[in-house]
């Protein structure tokens, strides 16, 4: 019944995106290494392991409280490498610029990108610039691809996850998506995007805590999407405690006003970690020692009694299933 | 006097592009490794050398005689690695898709991309998909970033180039740009894009011929741009013999009709090589042994008497300077 065309929902990070990526893009392009939802590919390389990732950023507006498309493009690619356990090393920058774009605005964005990369010790080593006619793009799109190194094969994977493991988030959720939405609507709020490179915090977490089994940065589609990806087709589920999930008053109020569920709203400076229960406190301590992780919290557990699904125990004592995002919540958020 | 905005010419590959890349993008983003016009960065990596490149493809129309944006995106990135002396290994694919894009057209393009990558032994290992609203892109843009390996530090560089070296092109020029222009205008011609991955041909050339000093694939801006990049600020120039430069009758006729100079028209399946004179015949033999190099030709020499410039000795016995492309000749050609 459905037309064979691309819908905005194909870009939402939810169910339609997954189907497009799995049934079309992954099926046609994918070999042994391409994994539909891994954040970076890991390639054996001359005795070490090379991580390789790509992301294109189409966020609108280009600047928002807490950052701009440059901060975002650098942070996102650095974080995709870091959550795979890699040390980010180098990055490329591919620009698609609309004719008529302001050169001073471009410079400001490139400076943000550089500053963010510098702060994570990542060098920008390759670039490409295309200009398209007025109306053939919306200002500026940036692709950043990145490479990083792992000293040995990464132990991080969904495979070792077991019931009882702790689910940890490194701070308050929904900040990026809410800040971008507010900026897009021209609303004056106290919301700020959380977009930041997490490589340093993640390196210290892995250093101090061997019980970390799996990490992902919950961007497009929010923590709900990442958690669903973890349990999909697995013999376990995840039980979340709503009260334990950190959400700022500003983000909560904004989401309530717009009828958005913060669980589905994008983050650009947070990590979800699944950690062996005995190491959960050590992981929290490691995260909280970093300025970017002060609000880290244990938000739930891996559970044997709900295979394949994510269940939220609500603040009022009920529970509900947190499914994969069905349609299109927030286009052009990243 | 000039407004501080991006013009189409900033994407042409000519003088405006160079200025934007050098004075803005390179200045802000560049560290030790980013080189304004190298096709790929070379990074020391665990005892070997890693090549890393990125390109975004915005060609219009998306399909043209001889290929489509998928063939082009794979070929271009493979060739950028190959001309640096690297063996292409893995590639990413970042899609920006306009809402309403035909899913069957997307599949056909992805199949072209995959087929081209497969033919060069390159695995697609990472991907990203963004969808933007109708009117925020023109169908489909594809970023491909790629990595490849060099067994040892590459000897290929402009440094060893000396007067007397031979300048070689691997076949007839201007095929890609002419075919895309004709397709864009809806003209029925015999023109076909030359877009093809050259990694195999280049590997055999390097294998058989130690005298190769430098290579580049003359894409946007044509061979004129690459040759100018070689001599810019150097104590030597290049003298070309017009009669020696292979151009098909179809491409020559098309360029004459439109008032285009084939030297500036894009190629996507050719390589320019600077080779020690004593090895020039061996290089030509190696190239001509490959189906993609049968029309390889020695088109000129590095010359001490024209430092910093490219001079064309014309068929009628005169000579003229072949400068860098000043404005915008062919937008959205790659």
XYZ file of C-alpha atoms in Angstrom:
668
model
C 0.000 0.000 0.000
C 2.794 2.375 0.887
C 4.350 4.351 -1.932
C 7.945 3.544 -2.740
C 9.245 6.936 -1.721
C 11.363 8.316 1.080
C 9.411 9.895 3.937
C 10.711 12.235 6.602
C 10.203 9.395 9.072
C 12.908 7.435 7.255
C 15.329 9.874 8.839
C 13.899 9.912 12.345
C 16.026 7.198 13.894
C 12.904 5.160 14.652
C 11.217 2.153 13.113
C 11.073 3.485 9.541
C 14.771 4.401 9.653
C 15.649 0.962 10.884
C 13.692 -0.697 8.132
C 15.291 1.491 5.453
C 18.771 0.875 6.819
C 18.289 -2.868 7.317
C 16.171 -3.780 4.290
C 17.564 -1.419 1.683
C 20.853 0.234 2.540
C 22.346 -2.522 4.684
C 21.172 -5.277 2.384
C 22.684 -3.649 -0.702
C 25.842 -2.141 0.717
C 26.634 -4.385 3.648
C 29.387 -6.963 3.840
C 30.725 -8.681 6.915
C 31.629 -5.485 8.719
C 28.727 -3.086 8.112
C 26.419 -3.360 11.084
C 23.060 -1.666 10.813
C 23.311 0.206 14.080
C 26.897 0.075 15.251
C 28.264 3.571 15.643
C 31.598 2.720 14.037
C 33.075 -0.177 12.139
C 35.994 -1.965 13.724
C 38.644 -3.165 11.280
C 41.640 -5.320 12.111
C 44.611 -3.221 11.139
C 48.254 -4.185 11.314
C 48.179 -5.684 14.786
C 45.787 -3.099 16.193
C 42.107 -2.329 15.631
C 40.913 0.628 13.603
C 37.505 2.183 14.243
C 35.888 4.049 11.329
C 32.644 6.043 11.424
C 30.678 8.546 9.354
C 27.836 10.983 10.029
C 26.229 13.771 8.079
C 24.774 16.673 10.039
C 21.727 18.543 8.734
C 20.577 20.214 11.955
C 18.313 23.229 11.653
C 18.886 25.924 12.899
C 22.631 25.813 12.330
C 23.320 27.504 15.668
C 21.449 26.861 18.904
C 22.039 27.467 22.624
C 24.964 25.261 23.604
C 26.531 24.860 20.188
C 26.211 24.883 16.441
C 26.444 22.405 13.581
C 30.252 22.540 13.894
C 30.288 21.588 17.592
C 27.746 18.903 16.795
C 29.598 17.448 13.789
C 32.822 17.103 15.745
C 31.175 15.840 18.963
C 28.982 13.309 17.205
C 31.787 11.633 15.313
C 34.147 11.678 18.285
C 31.436 10.109 20.453
C 30.646 7.413 17.877
C 34.288 6.328 18.055
C 34.546 6.648 21.835
C 31.503 4.460 22.583
C 33.118 1.653 20.567
C 36.055 1.831 22.954
C 38.304 3.584 20.436
C 40.594 6.538 20.995
C 39.499 9.112 18.361
C 42.469 10.162 16.262
C 41.570 11.930 13.011
C 38.535 13.358 11.286
C 37.459 14.533 7.850
C 35.127 17.430 7.056
C 32.911 17.325 3.955
C 30.878 20.481 3.355
C 27.800 20.958 1.160
C 27.208 24.714 1.079
C 24.222 26.486 -0.443
C 25.076 29.318 -2.813
C 24.676 32.631 -0.997
C 25.656 31.256 2.410
C 27.304 33.807 4.648
C 31.071 33.385 4.770
C 31.345 34.751 8.312
C 28.763 32.239 9.497
C 30.768 29.494 7.785
C 33.941 30.617 9.538
C 32.235 30.648 12.932
C 30.962 27.101 12.375
C 34.357 25.840 11.225
C 35.949 27.393 14.308
C 33.453 25.542 16.520
C 34.281 22.315 14.720
C 38.011 22.870 15.131
C 37.748 23.858 18.780
C 35.686 20.761 19.586
C 38.069 18.471 17.699
C 41.072 20.095 19.409
C 39.546 19.611 22.832
C 39.432 15.871 22.167
C 42.897 15.727 20.615
C 41.473 14.922 17.186
C 43.151 16.308 14.069
C 41.118 17.283 10.994
C 43.131 15.703 8.203
C 40.938 15.597 5.085
C 38.246 17.793 3.607
C 35.936 18.334 0.686
C 33.805 21.307 -0.298
C 30.825 21.341 -2.631
C 28.636 24.328 -3.446
C 25.099 23.788 -4.739
C 22.695 26.304 -6.206
C 20.408 28.373 -4.060
C 17.469 26.135 -3.144
C 19.401 22.878 -3.580
C 20.353 22.719 0.115
C 19.297 24.469 3.306
C 22.359 26.510 4.204
C 25.003 23.986 5.142
C 25.355 20.236 5.631
C 28.501 18.767 7.168
C 29.774 15.217 6.954
C 32.413 14.220 9.438
C 33.996 10.816 9.169
C 36.430 9.711 11.811
C 38.998 7.114 12.654
C 40.242 5.932 16.008
C 42.362 3.172 17.465
C 41.784 0.343 19.874
C 44.859 -1.229 21.386
C 43.221 -4.671 21.248
C 39.924 -6.159 20.104
C 37.202 -4.287 21.976
C 35.416 -6.238 24.690
C 32.415 -3.926 24.199
C 29.468 -5.692 22.591
C 25.894 -6.682 23.317
C 27.003 -10.330 23.615
C 28.142 -10.311 27.261
C 25.001 -8.471 28.458
C 23.132 -10.538 31.079
C 20.056 -10.077 33.277
C 20.996 -8.142 36.364
C 23.411 -5.803 34.589
C 22.966 -2.145 35.417
C 21.839 0.417 32.836
C 23.533 3.764 33.377
C 23.119 7.141 31.686
C 25.855 9.727 32.062
C 23.546 12.681 32.718
C 20.243 14.447 32.095
C 18.500 13.427 28.895
C 16.697 15.279 26.067
C 18.790 18.439 26.295
C 19.966 18.588 22.678
C 16.655 17.834 21.014
C 14.742 20.207 23.267
C 17.248 23.055 22.789
C 17.207 22.668 18.992
C 13.413 22.502 18.860
C 13.113 25.602 21.038
C 15.628 27.479 18.876
C 13.781 26.422 15.744
C 10.535 27.814 17.119
C 12.251 31.004 18.202
C 11.390 30.365 21.855
C 13.501 31.968 24.566
C 14.229 29.257 27.154
C 17.035 28.205 29.478
C 17.509 25.005 27.454
C 21.008 24.316 26.184
C 22.194 21.501 23.943
C 24.429 19.048 25.762
C 26.550 18.506 22.656
C 30.108 17.773 23.726
C 32.890 15.317 22.933
C 32.896 12.486 25.466
C 36.142 10.745 24.528
C 37.979 11.808 27.678
C 35.190 10.835 30.060
C 34.679 7.492 28.317
C 38.406 6.695 28.308
C 38.553 7.254 32.064
C 35.401 5.176 32.590
C 36.910 2.241 30.682
C 40.173 2.700 32.508
C 38.643 2.504 35.964
C 35.861 0.032 35.398
C 36.350 -3.333 33.688
C 32.686 -4.207 34.125
C 31.493 -1.950 31.280
C 29.999 -4.312 28.695
C 28.446 -2.006 26.143
C 28.087 1.703 25.364
C 26.138 3.823 22.930
C 25.474 7.560 22.600
C 21.709 8.060 22.510
C 21.370 10.656 19.733
C 18.529 10.661 17.194
C 15.656 8.660 18.687
C 16.850 9.232 22.262
C 17.580 6.691 24.968
C 14.388 4.763 24.104
C 15.813 3.892 20.687
C 19.217 2.797 21.969
C 17.663 0.656 24.692
C 15.314 -0.989 22.189
C 18.268 -1.699 19.900
C 20.034 -3.433 22.782
C 17.137 -5.790 23.571
C 15.741 -6.400 20.068
C 15.631 -10.136 19.425
C 17.454 -10.914 22.672
C 16.381 -13.245 25.498
C 16.253 -10.341 27.937
C 14.673 -6.925 28.219
C 15.362 -3.733 30.154
C 13.376 -2.355 33.067
C 13.734 1.386 33.612
C 12.726 3.359 36.695
C 11.201 6.639 35.557
C 12.138 8.405 38.809
C 15.798 7.508 38.325
C 16.121 9.038 34.856
C 17.685 12.489 35.087
C 15.747 15.154 33.186
C 16.171 18.866 33.837
C 13.089 20.835 34.801
C 13.519 22.938 31.673
C 13.628 19.926 29.344
C 10.761 18.203 31.133
C 8.597 21.303 30.970
C 9.415 21.884 27.329
C 8.628 18.273 26.389
C 5.335 18.375 28.306
C 4.317 21.567 26.553
C 5.019 20.061 23.133
C 3.705 16.598 23.926
C 7.142 15.000 23.467
C 8.440 12.050 25.466
C 11.971 12.904 26.709
C 12.946 9.245 26.289
C 12.803 9.780 22.520
C 14.466 13.189 22.376
C 18.043 13.401 21.065
C 21.127 13.769 23.236
C 24.553 14.748 21.885
C 26.677 14.607 25.007
C 25.454 11.547 26.880
C 26.341 7.895 26.953
C 24.251 4.857 27.857
C 26.381 2.135 29.444
C 25.458 -1.414 30.377
C 27.644 -2.438 33.295
C 27.993 -5.584 35.403
C 26.007 -4.959 38.601
C 29.028 -5.331 40.866
C 30.797 -2.555 38.975
C 27.870 -0.153 38.666
C 28.900 2.085 41.566
C 32.470 2.252 40.297
C 31.154 3.255 36.850
C 28.963 5.955 38.370
C 31.897 7.294 40.391
C 34.086 7.390 37.261
C 31.443 9.235 35.268
C 30.601 11.683 38.066
C 34.269 12.620 38.401
C 33.996 14.257 34.972
C 32.248 17.634 34.534
C 30.230 16.073 31.695
C 29.025 13.213 33.896
C 28.082 14.818 37.215
C 24.434 13.767 36.872
C 25.231 10.160 35.895
C 22.581 7.779 37.188
C 21.671 4.112 37.292
C 18.314 4.161 35.539
C 17.422 0.491 35.345
C 18.489 -3.096 34.908
C 18.666 -5.772 32.286
C 15.755 -8.076 33.076
C 15.043 -11.711 32.222
C 11.263 -11.346 32.574
C 10.636 -9.063 29.579
C 12.621 -10.468 26.630
C 13.004 -8.089 23.698
C 11.218 -5.163 25.282
C 11.912 -2.065 27.344
C 9.554 -1.515 30.272
C 9.267 1.743 32.184
C 8.168 1.616 35.799
C 6.434 4.935 36.117
C 6.656 7.346 38.992
C 3.021 6.650 39.921
C 3.634 2.909 40.309
C 2.437 1.621 36.941
C 4.454 0.327 34.051
C 4.406 0.749 30.284
C 6.279 -0.581 27.305
C 8.691 1.879 25.710
C 8.658 0.886 22.028
C 10.748 1.952 19.101
C 9.797 5.382 17.742
C 7.213 4.685 15.057
C 7.196 7.803 12.922
C 8.863 11.115 12.788
C 9.249 13.042 16.002
C 11.934 15.631 15.390
C 13.364 16.049 11.886
C 16.753 17.742 11.315
C 17.799 17.469 14.955
C 21.329 16.371 14.129
C 34.220 44.957 -2.583
C 33.081 41.373 -2.867
C 30.235 40.317 -0.610
C 31.100 37.841 2.115
C 28.907 35.097 0.706
C 29.480 31.754 -0.951
C 29.245 31.801 -4.744
C 28.778 28.838 -7.048
C 32.340 29.424 -8.208
C 33.556 28.529 -4.726
C 32.658 24.964 -5.667
C 34.135 24.919 -9.157
C 37.552 23.549 -8.325
C 39.141 26.689 -9.736
C 40.677 29.801 -8.247
C 37.754 30.728 -5.988
C 37.639 27.205 -4.599
C 41.320 27.285 -3.861
C 41.050 30.564 -2.064
C 38.097 29.364 0.058
C 39.880 26.130 0.934
C 43.230 27.758 1.658
C 42.155 31.005 3.325
C 39.080 29.876 5.208
C 38.628 26.138 5.557
C 42.272 25.101 5.611
C 43.299 27.984 7.843
C 40.634 27.211 10.427
C 40.557 23.425 10.327
C 44.041 22.517 9.227
C 46.796 21.057 11.356
C 49.991 19.421 10.215
C 48.293 16.817 8.073
C 45.473 18.628 6.254
C 46.809 19.633 2.876
C 44.649 21.939 0.807
C 44.737 19.838 -2.324
C 46.020 16.398 -1.427
C 43.457 13.761 -2.333
C 43.921 11.842 0.891
C 45.687 12.355 4.199
C 48.471 9.937 5.049
C 48.700 9.036 8.730
C 51.431 6.972 10.349
C 49.630 3.996 11.824
C 51.132 1.192 13.841
C 54.127 0.586 11.624
C 52.224 1.111 8.382
C 50.697 4.163 6.711
C 46.975 4.821 6.644
C 45.416 6.920 3.874
C 42.126 8.662 4.692
C 39.964 10.669 2.278
C 36.481 12.171 2.023
C 34.283 13.429 -0.819
C 30.674 14.484 -1.079
C 28.946 13.940 -4.415
C 26.210 16.324 -5.570
C 26.198 15.506 -9.298
C 23.098 16.444 -11.277
C 21.520 14.480 -12.966
C 21.919 11.538 -10.608
C 22.257 9.108 -13.528
C 24.107 9.760 -16.776
C 25.530 7.683 -19.637
C 28.359 5.647 -18.164
C 27.272 5.694 -14.531
C 25.342 7.332 -11.750
C 26.065 9.088 -8.455
C 26.717 5.668 -6.895
C 29.376 4.657 -9.435
C 30.862 8.109 -9.065
C 30.901 8.162 -5.260
C 32.683 4.820 -5.087
C 35.099 5.532 -7.954
C 36.034 8.982 -6.741
C 36.974 7.905 -3.247
C 38.797 4.782 -4.438
C 40.775 6.891 -6.908
C 41.665 9.509 -4.297
C 43.270 6.747 -2.238
C 44.924 5.025 -5.208
C 46.668 8.156 -6.513
C 48.310 8.550 -3.095
C 49.826 5.101 -3.575
C 47.445 3.448 -1.118
C 45.552 0.187 -1.505
C 41.893 1.139 -0.908
C 40.414 -1.015 1.828
C 37.150 0.266 3.301
C 34.602 2.966 2.639
C 31.710 4.696 4.379
C 28.477 5.908 2.799
C 26.659 8.965 4.171
C 23.343 9.754 2.489
C 21.360 13.002 2.525
C 18.012 12.135 0.933
C 15.265 14.589 0.002
C 11.807 13.667 1.264
C 9.822 12.101 -1.589
C 12.848 10.535 -3.277
C 12.041 7.351 -5.161
C 13.066 4.258 -3.240
C 13.715 2.224 -6.385
C 16.032 4.937 -7.688
C 17.837 4.869 -4.337
C 18.261 1.108 -4.558
C 19.644 1.314 -8.097
C 22.183 3.921 -6.981
C 23.226 1.913 -3.936
C 23.676 -1.149 -6.153
C 25.971 0.864 -8.449
C 27.954 2.018 -5.448
C 28.274 -1.524 -4.117
C 29.215 -3.004 -7.516
C 31.925 -0.391 -8.012
C 33.325 -0.892 -4.521
C 33.263 -4.688 -4.967
C 35.137 -4.437 -8.245
C 37.983 -2.703 -6.417
C 37.897 -5.049 -3.433
C 36.655 -2.288 -1.131
C 34.193 -3.098 1.646
C 31.518 -0.599 2.716
C 31.799 -0.695 6.490
C 29.990 2.342 7.908
C 26.960 4.358 6.924
C 24.677 7.204 7.893
C 21.302 8.277 6.527
C 19.630 11.656 6.880
C 16.336 12.717 5.336
C 15.585 16.412 4.803
C 12.326 18.069 3.859
C 11.251 18.466 0.255
C 13.145 21.462 -1.098
C 16.021 21.181 1.387
C 18.152 19.086 -0.990
C 18.075 18.165 -4.667
C 17.250 14.455 -4.591
C 20.308 12.812 -3.116
C 23.800 13.728 -1.950
C 26.322 11.027 -1.058
C 29.442 11.332 1.041
C 31.953 8.541 0.749
C 34.982 8.554 2.989
C 37.622 5.920 2.506
C 40.665 4.387 4.079
C 43.534 2.550 2.481
C 46.941 1.222 3.391
C 50.468 1.898 2.238
C 53.065 -0.696 3.162
C 55.648 2.028 3.697
C 55.845 5.821 3.506
C 54.737 6.745 -0.003
C 57.471 7.992 -2.310
C 54.791 9.889 -4.254
C 55.025 13.640 -3.805
C 55.654 16.810 -5.763
C 59.079 17.095 -4.112
C 61.061 14.789 -6.445
C 59.601 16.366 -9.606
C 62.372 17.774 -11.829
C 62.581 19.449 -15.261
C 62.617 16.788 -17.929
C 60.104 14.511 -16.195
C 57.317 13.228 -18.427
C 53.674 14.191 -17.880
C 51.358 11.304 -18.696
C 47.567 11.010 -18.798
C 45.977 7.573 -18.694
C 43.425 8.202 -21.446
C 41.069 10.602 -23.236
C 40.067 13.631 -21.185
C 36.813 15.514 -20.544
C 34.544 12.461 -20.821
C 32.814 12.727 -17.452
C 32.098 16.436 -17.506
C 30.886 16.362 -21.092
C 28.617 13.344 -20.537
C 27.055 14.900 -17.416
C 26.539 18.260 -19.123
C 24.913 16.575 -22.129
C 22.637 14.516 -19.875
C 21.698 17.624 -17.928
C 20.681 19.393 -21.131
C 18.743 16.319 -22.310
C 20.988 15.971 -25.363
C 21.313 12.574 -27.035
C 25.013 12.018 -27.717
C 27.521 9.160 -27.780
C 29.309 10.692 -24.777
C 29.831 8.414 -21.784
C 31.310 9.277 -18.417
C 34.669 7.601 -17.840
C 33.912 7.130 -14.145
C 35.655 3.979 -12.961
C 37.801 2.808 -10.063
C 41.474 2.924 -11.013
C 43.013 1.140 -8.048
C 43.970 -1.974 -10.011
C 45.537 -0.068 -12.909
C 47.440 2.222 -10.559
C 48.702 -0.671 -8.414
C 50.116 -2.369 -11.509
C 51.654 0.910 -12.710
C 53.446 1.404 -9.391
C 54.481 -2.226 -9.393
C 56.120 -2.110 -12.796
C 57.506 1.390 -12.834
C 59.634 2.825 -10.008
C 59.980 6.153 -11.859
C 56.467 7.363 -11.011
C 56.955 10.467 -8.847
C 53.482 11.882 -8.453
C 49.860 11.102 -9.382
C 46.528 12.835 -9.177
C 43.077 12.138 -10.639
C 42.002 15.212 -12.612
C 38.354 15.539 -11.540
C 36.622 18.892 -10.940
C 38.605 21.545 -12.824
C 40.096 19.020 -15.251
C 43.735 18.365 -16.067
C 44.435 22.110 -16.268
C 43.694 22.471 -12.562
C 45.827 19.499 -11.479
C 48.763 20.636 -13.609
C 48.540 24.159 -12.194
C 48.462 22.738 -8.683
C 51.667 20.841 -9.437
C 53.613 23.888 -10.619
C 52.168 26.567 -8.322
C 55.033 28.304 -6.521
C 57.591 25.843 -7.891
C 60.819 26.601 -9.780
C 59.537 24.747 -12.839
C 56.496 24.724 -15.096
C 54.851 22.245 -17.442
C 54.803 22.363 -21.233
C 51.928 20.464 -22.851
C 51.620 19.463 -26.509
C 48.005 19.962 -27.559
C 48.278 17.346 -30.304
C 49.382 14.715 -27.803
C 46.409 15.136 -25.456
C 43.825 12.431 -26.134
C 40.293 13.777 -26.576
C 37.503 11.797 -28.229
C 35.808 13.356 -31.237
C 32.529 13.339 -29.332
C 33.965 15.205 -26.335
C 35.878 17.633 -28.530
C 32.790 18.394 -30.610
C 30.615 18.826 -27.534
C 33.113 21.165 -25.880
C 33.457 23.246 -29.042
C 29.691 23.574 -29.334
C 29.381 24.781 -25.742
C 32.532 26.889 -25.751
C 34.211 24.738 -23.108
C 37.926 23.988 -22.952
C 38.397 20.200 -22.510
C 41.454 20.873 -20.347
C 39.102 22.181 -17.635
C 36.394 19.548 -17.956
C 36.125 16.887 -15.234
C 37.392 13.323 -15.547
C 36.427 10.527 -13.160
C 38.453 7.626 -14.521
C 41.789 9.130 -15.465
C 45.085 9.703 -13.759
C 47.791 12.275 -14.381
C 51.245 10.890 -13.600
C 54.599 12.667 -13.484
C 57.275 10.113 -14.319
C 61.064 10.213 -14.663
C 61.807 10.525 -18.401
C 63.738 7.261 -18.552
C 60.709 5.391 -17.201
C 58.031 7.111 -19.304
C 57.733 4.327 -21.880
C 57.512 1.683 -19.172
C 54.741 3.692 -17.484
C 52.837 4.016 -20.754
C 53.155 0.272 -21.376
C 51.881 -0.503 -17.880
C 48.891 1.811 -18.274
C 48.048 0.595 -21.788
C 48.001 -3.013 -20.591
C 44.859 -2.128 -18.618
C 41.476 -1.739 -20.368
C 41.072 1.609 -18.565
C 44.422 2.891 -19.852
C 44.566 1.907 -23.524
C 44.712 5.529 -24.664
C 47.428 6.548 -22.192
C 49.679 9.218 -23.652
C 52.693 11.325 -22.823
C 51.254 14.812 -23.124
C 54.148 17.016 -22.072
C 57.161 17.600 -19.869
C 58.180 19.403 -16.741
C 60.083 22.453 -17.967
C 62.652 24.721 -16.312
C 61.885 27.677 -18.573
C 58.362 28.457 -17.380
C 58.396 28.364 -13.570
C 54.983 28.228 -11.939
C 52.969 28.086 -15.138
C 51.475 25.582 -17.541
C 52.082 26.339 -21.229
C 50.199 24.673 -24.064
C 51.949 24.330 -27.410
C 48.983 24.478 -29.730
C 48.364 22.361 -32.791
C 48.836 25.388 -35.034
C 52.337 26.097 -33.697
C 51.582 28.819 -31.164
C 51.583 28.625 -27.400
C 49.331 29.877 -24.616
C 49.292 29.853 -20.851
C 46.782 27.463 -19.296
C 45.793 29.183 -16.053
C 43.757 28.089 -13.098
C 40.008 28.132 -13.759
C 38.851 31.585 -12.652
C 35.115 31.237 -12.156
C 32.463 28.625 -12.440
C 32.504 26.398 -15.476
C 30.431 23.348 -14.613
C 28.573 23.238 -11.288
C 27.379 19.935 -9.776
C 29.593 17.804 -12.021
C 30.696 15.508 -9.210
